PDB file of C-alpha atoms in Angstrom:
ATOM      1  CA  GLY A 401     140.325  78.233 107.608  1.00  0.00           C
ATOM      2  CA  ARG A 402     137.665  78.670 110.256  1.00  0.00           C
ATOM      3  CA  LEU A 403     138.733  82.183 111.189  1.00  0.00           C
ATOM      4  CA  GLN A 404     138.437  83.373 107.588  1.00  0.00           C
ATOM      5  CA  ASP A 405     135.071  81.591 107.244  1.00  0.00           C
ATOM      6  CA  ALA A 406     133.847  83.426 110.337  1.00  0.00           C
ATOM      7  CA  LYS A 407     135.003  86.773 108.919  1.00  0.00           C
ATOM      8  CA  VAL A 408     133.127  86.050 105.673  1.00  0.00           C
ATOM      9  CA  LEU A 409     129.930  85.316 107.637  1.00  0.00           C
ATOM     10  CA  ILE A 410     130.328  88.450 109.776  1.00  0.00           C
ATOM     11  CA  ALA A 411     131.102  90.694 106.775  1.00  0.00           C
ATOM     12  CA  ASN A 412     128.109  89.318 104.864  1.00  0.00           C
ATOM     13  CA  ALA A 413     125.810  89.901 107.847  1.00  0.00           C
ATOM     14  CA  ILE A 414     127.037  93.504 108.192  1.00  0.00           C
ATOM     15  CA  THR A 415     126.562  94.111 104.468  1.00  0.00           C
ATOM     16  CA  GLY A 416     123.055  92.628 104.724  1.00  0.00           C
ATOM     17  CA  LYS A 417     122.238  95.334 107.294  1.00  0.00           C
ATOM     18  CA  GLY A 418     123.216  98.095 104.865  1.00  0.00           C
ATOM     19  CA  ARG A 419     126.787  98.751 106.014  1.00  0.00           C
ATOM     20  CA  GLU A 420     130.015  98.138 104.157  1.00  0.00           C
ATOM     21  CA  ALA A 421     132.281  95.336 105.309  1.00  0.00           C
ATOM     22  CA  LEU A 422     134.727  93.017 103.625  1.00  0.00           C
ATOM     23  CA  PRO A 423     136.001  89.593 104.702  1.00  0.00           C
ATOM     24  CA  SER A 424     139.514  91.055 104.429  1.00  0.00           C
ATOM     25  CA  ASP A 425     138.729  93.680 107.118  1.00  0.00           C
ATOM     26  CA  ASN A 426     140.380  93.167 110.497  1.00  0.00           C
ATOM     27  CA  PHE A 427     138.204  92.423 113.523  1.00  0.00           C
ATOM     28  CA  ASN A 428     138.432  96.007 114.828  1.00  0.00           C
ATOM     29  CA  THR A 429     137.019  97.301 111.527  1.00  0.00           C
ATOM     30  CA  LEU A 430     134.258  94.661 111.555  1.00  0.00           C
ATOM     31  CA  ALA A 431     133.393  95.551 115.169  1.00  0.00           C
ATOM     32  CA  GLN A 432     133.155  99.246 114.229  1.00  0.00           C
ATOM     33  CA  ALA A 433     130.884  98.355 111.291  1.00  0.00           C
ATOM     34  CA  ILE A 434     128.638  96.388 113.653  1.00  0.00           C
ATOM     35  CA  ASN A 435     128.474  99.368 116.027  1.00  0.00           C
ATOM     36  CA  ASN A 436     127.395 101.591 113.103  1.00  0.00           C
ATOM     37  CA  ILE A 437     124.354  99.468 112.241  1.00  0.00           C
ATOM     38  CA  PRO A 438     121.310 101.604 113.073  1.00  0.00           C
ATOM     39  CA  ILE A 439     118.729 100.135 115.413  1.00  0.00           C
ATOM     40  CA  GLY A 440     115.258 101.340 116.284  1.00  0.00           C
ATOM     41  CA  ILE A 441     112.953 103.668 114.422  1.00  0.00           C
ATOM     42  CA  LYS A 442     114.458 106.439 112.355  1.00  0.00           C
ATOM     43  CA  SER A 443     113.212 109.946 112.974  1.00  0.00           C
ATOM     44  CA  ALA A 444     113.960 113.491 111.932  1.00  0.00           C
ATOM     45  CA  SER A 445     112.686 116.883 113.030  1.00  0.00           C
ATOM     46  CA  GLY A 446     112.864 120.469 111.959  1.00  0.00           C
ATOM     47  CA  ASN A 447     111.116 123.771 111.425  1.00  0.00           C
ATOM     48  CA  TYR A 448     109.399 124.900 108.241  1.00  0.00           C
ATOM     49  CA  THR A 449     108.513 128.530 107.600  1.00  0.00           C
ATOM     50  CA  VAL A 450     105.239 128.727 105.684  1.00  0.00           C
ATOM     51  CA  THR A 451     105.424 130.857 102.530  1.00  0.00           C
ATOM     52  CA  ASN A 452     102.662 132.541 100.543  1.00  0.00           C
ATOM     53  CA  ALA A 453     102.752 129.705  97.993  1.00  0.00           C
ATOM     54  CA  THR A 454      99.735 127.406  97.978  1.00  0.00           C
ATOM     55  CA  LEU A 455      98.775 124.049  96.475  1.00  0.00           C
ATOM     56  CA  ASN A 456      95.371 122.479  95.888  1.00  0.00           C
ATOM     57  CA  PHE A 457      94.414 119.842  98.432  1.00  0.00           C
ATOM     58  CA  THR A 458      91.159 117.948  98.675  1.00  0.00           C
ATOM     59  CA  ASP A 459      89.811 116.638 101.952  1.00  0.00           C
ATOM     60  CA  ALA A 460      86.696 114.698 102.859  1.00  0.00           C
ATOM     61  CA  GLU A 461      85.339 117.493 105.058  1.00  0.00           C
ATOM     62  CA  ASN A 462      85.896 120.664 103.024  1.00  0.00           C
ATOM     63  CA  GLY A 463      86.378 119.588  99.410  1.00  0.00           C
ATOM     64  CA  SER A 464      89.124 121.174  97.310  1.00  0.00           C
ATOM     65  CA  ASN A 465      91.005 124.125  98.772  1.00  0.00           C
ATOM     66  CA  SER A 466      94.105 126.091  97.919  1.00  0.00           C
ATOM     67  CA  LEU A 467      96.136 125.832 101.119  1.00  0.00           C
ATOM     68  CA  ASN A 468      99.537 126.685 102.490  1.00  0.00           C
ATOM     69  CA  TYR A 469     101.741 123.647 102.765  1.00  0.00           C
ATOM     70  CA  ILE A 470     104.805 122.111 104.355  1.00  0.00           C
ATOM     71  CA  ASN A 471     107.397 120.602 102.023  1.00  0.00           C
ATOM     72  CA  VAL A 472     110.332 118.637 103.433  1.00  0.00           C
ATOM     73  CA  ASP A 473     112.929 116.641 101.501  1.00  0.00           C
ATOM     74  CA  GLY A 474     116.273 115.065 102.346  1.00  0.00           C
ATOM     75  CA  LEU A 475     115.123 112.441 104.848  1.00  0.00           C
ATOM     76  CA  ASP A 476     116.924 109.101 104.676  1.00  0.00           C
ATOM     77  CA  PHE A 477     113.695 107.142 105.188  1.00  0.00           C
ATOM     78  CA  THR A 478     110.030 107.081 104.208  1.00  0.00           C
ATOM     79  CA  PRO A 479     107.956 108.607 107.015  1.00  0.00           C
ATOM     80  CA  ARG A 480     105.008 106.665 108.388  1.00  0.00           C
ATOM     81  CA  TYR A 481     103.893 109.363 110.827  1.00  0.00           C
ATOM     82  CA  ILE A 482     104.476 113.110 110.858  1.00  0.00           C
ATOM     83  CA  VAL A 483     103.502 115.375 113.752  1.00  0.00           C
ATOM     84  CA  CYS A 484     103.341 119.137 113.131  1.00  0.00           C
ATOM     85  CA  THR A 485     102.630 121.915 115.609  1.00  0.00           C
ATOM     86  CA  ASN A 486     102.197 125.656 115.269  1.00  0.00           C
ATOM     87  CA  ARG A 487     100.603 128.469 117.269  1.00  0.00           C
ATOM     88  CA  ASN A 488      97.842 130.590 115.744  1.00  0.00           C
ATOM     89  CA  SER A 489      98.833 134.220 116.327  1.00  0.00           C
ATOM     90  CA  ALA A 490      95.228 135.489 116.337  1.00  0.00           C
ATOM     91  CA  ASN A 491      93.855 133.310 119.124  1.00  0.00           C
ATOM     92  CA  GLY A 492      96.890 131.575 120.639  1.00  0.00           C
ATOM     93  CA  ILE A 493      95.568 128.101 119.830  1.00  0.00           C
ATOM     94  CA  VAL A 494      98.267 125.466 119.446  1.00  0.00           C
ATOM     95  CA  ASN A 495      97.426 123.295 116.452  1.00  0.00           C
ATOM     96  CA  THR A 496      98.802 119.772 116.458  1.00  0.00           C
ATOM     97  CA  VAL A 497      98.394 117.730 113.302  1.00  0.00           C
ATOM     98  CA  ILE A 498      99.253 114.051 112.941  1.00  0.00           C
ATOM     99  CA  TYR A 499      99.634 112.753 109.383  1.00  0.00           C
ATOM    100  CA  THR A 500      99.888 109.141 108.239  1.00  0.00           C
ATOM    101  CA  PRO A 501      99.818 107.623 104.748  1.00  0.00           C
ATOM    102  CA  TYR A 502      97.693 104.762 106.042  1.00  0.00           C
ATOM    103  CA  SER A 503      93.970 105.446 105.920  1.00  0.00           C
ATOM    104  CA  LEU A 504      92.046 105.704 109.167  1.00  0.00           C
ATOM    105  CA  LEU A 505      88.796 106.119 107.251  1.00  0.00           C
ATOM    106  CA  THR A 506      87.133 103.352 105.286  1.00  0.00           C
ATOM    107  CA  ASP A 507      84.154 105.099 103.724  1.00  0.00           C
ATOM    108  CA  VAL A 508      85.940 107.686 101.568  1.00  0.00           C
ATOM    109  CA  ALA A 509      87.390 106.694  98.208  1.00  0.00           C
ATOM    110  CA  ASN A 510      90.907 107.542  97.045  1.00  0.00           C
ATOM    111  CA  ILE A 511      92.299 108.439 100.432  1.00  0.00           C
ATOM    112  CA  ASN A 512      95.944 109.323 100.181  1.00  0.00           C
ATOM    113  CA  ILE A 513      96.819 110.724 103.587  1.00  0.00           C
ATOM    114  CA  SER A 514      94.818 110.731 106.793  1.00  0.00           C
ATOM    115  CA  TYR A 515      95.347 113.453 109.340  1.00  0.00           C
ATOM    116  CA  SER A 516      93.940 114.422 112.680  1.00  0.00           C
ATOM    117  CA  VAL A 517      93.888 117.990 113.979  1.00  0.00           C
ATOM    118  CA  ALA A 518      93.810 118.689 117.714  1.00  0.00           C
ATOM    119  CA  ASN A 519      93.397 122.287 118.904  1.00  0.00           C
ATOM    120  CA  ARG A 520      94.158 123.130 122.523  1.00  0.00           C
ATOM    121  CA  VAL A 521      92.776 126.098 124.397  1.00  0.00           C
ATOM    122  CA  GLU A 522      93.413 125.684 128.132  1.00  0.00           C
ATOM    123  CA  SER A 523      91.665 122.383 128.892  1.00  0.00           C
ATOM    124  CA  ASN A 524      89.309 122.263 125.890  1.00  0.00           C
ATOM    125  CA  TYR A 525      90.264 120.028 122.995  1.00  0.00           C
ATOM    126  CA  THR A 526      88.751 119.743 119.552  1.00  0.00           C
ATOM    127  CA  SER A 527      89.793 116.839 117.382  1.00  0.00           C
ATOM    128  CA  LEU A 528      88.891 116.438 113.724  1.00  0.00           C
ATOM    129  CA  LEU A 529      89.791 113.703 111.258  1.00  0.00           C
ATOM    130  CA  PHE A 530      90.372 114.458 107.590  1.00  0.00           C
ATOM    131  CA  SER A 531      91.815 112.753 104.562  1.00  0.00           C
ATOM    132  CA  ALA A 532      93.790 114.661 101.965  1.00  0.00           C
ATOM    133  CA  THR A 533      94.332 113.874  98.306  1.00  0.00           C
ATOM    134  CA  GLY A 534      95.682 115.872  95.402  1.00  0.00           C
ATOM    135  CA  ASN A 535      99.098 117.341  96.116  1.00  0.00           C
ATOM    136  CA  ALA A 536      99.386 115.698  99.550  1.00  0.00           C
ATOM    137  CA  ALA A 537     102.253 113.224  99.540  1.00  0.00           C
ATOM    138  CA  ILE A 538     104.336 111.225 101.955  1.00  0.00           C
ATOM    139  CA  ARG A 539     107.175 109.771  99.944  1.00  0.00           C
ATOM    140  CA  SER A 540     110.592 108.249 100.266  1.00  0.00           C
ATOM    141  CA  GLY A 541     112.799 111.019 101.598  1.00  0.00           C
ATOM    142  CA  GLY A 542     110.126 113.590 102.441  1.00  0.00           C
ATOM    143  CA  PHE A 543     106.589 114.903 102.382  1.00  0.00           C
ATOM    144  CA  THR A 544     104.277 117.652 101.092  1.00  0.00           C
ATOM    145  CA  LEU A 545     101.314 118.263 103.384  1.00  0.00           C
ATOM    146  CA  PRO A 546      98.572 120.871 103.794  1.00  0.00           C
ATOM    147  CA  THR A 547      98.705 123.222 106.751  1.00  0.00           C
ATOM    148  CA  ARG A 548      96.342 125.829 108.127  1.00  0.00           C
ATOM    149  CA  ALA A 549      99.352 127.715 109.476  1.00  0.00           C
ATOM    150  CA  GLU A 550      99.549 131.300 108.291  1.00  0.00           C
ATOM    151  CA  ARG A 551     102.217 132.713 105.990  1.00  0.00           C
ATOM    152  CA  ASP A 552     105.543 133.404 107.720  1.00  0.00           C
ATOM    153  CA  LYS A 553     104.607 131.162 110.654  1.00  0.00           C
ATOM    154  CA  ILE A 554     106.929 128.404 111.740  1.00  0.00           C
ATOM    155  CA  VAL A 555     105.634 124.843 111.774  1.00  0.00           C
ATOM    156  CA  ASN A 556     107.639 122.460 113.960  1.00  0.00           C
ATOM    157  CA  TRP A 557     107.620 118.918 112.596  1.00  0.00           C
ATOM    158  CA  ILE A 558     108.895 115.501 113.532  1.00  0.00           C
ATOM    159  CA  ALA A 559     108.726 112.507 111.212  1.00  0.00           C
ATOM    160  CA  PHE A 560     108.971 108.844 112.209  1.00  0.00           C
ATOM    161  CA  GLU A 561     109.779 105.836 110.071  1.00  0.00           C
TER     162      GLU A 561
END
């Protein structure tokens, strides 16, 4: 009847949003499934301790360099933006780097990842824009990105869908 038809429509809508639901579920179970549907932008954050391992990265400003890197896996989404911060122990500068897989430059070929670096010392800011190719990757479930952070330093990161 109509009640069963409604349950079929509700269960199909829940399933279409990536959650499990069956038309045979009771209304309490269907309501719980609706409440478990994620809304908004997914995000994740963490800390990465830089090792002495390096990878080759190429950027438009400096050419090819063997750099330390950040490697994160296990995300349940593909990041669109990643923000990383770390403090340089030699001069106390806080480096903030914003990465995106969508090019902000139009005059450089084969751009894979664009990133902007902002250094803060008191009230003075320096901002640079680079593009990285080679081993730089933002992929489903994670990312591998160059960092100027020193070995054994912690890079705090947050990734947004």
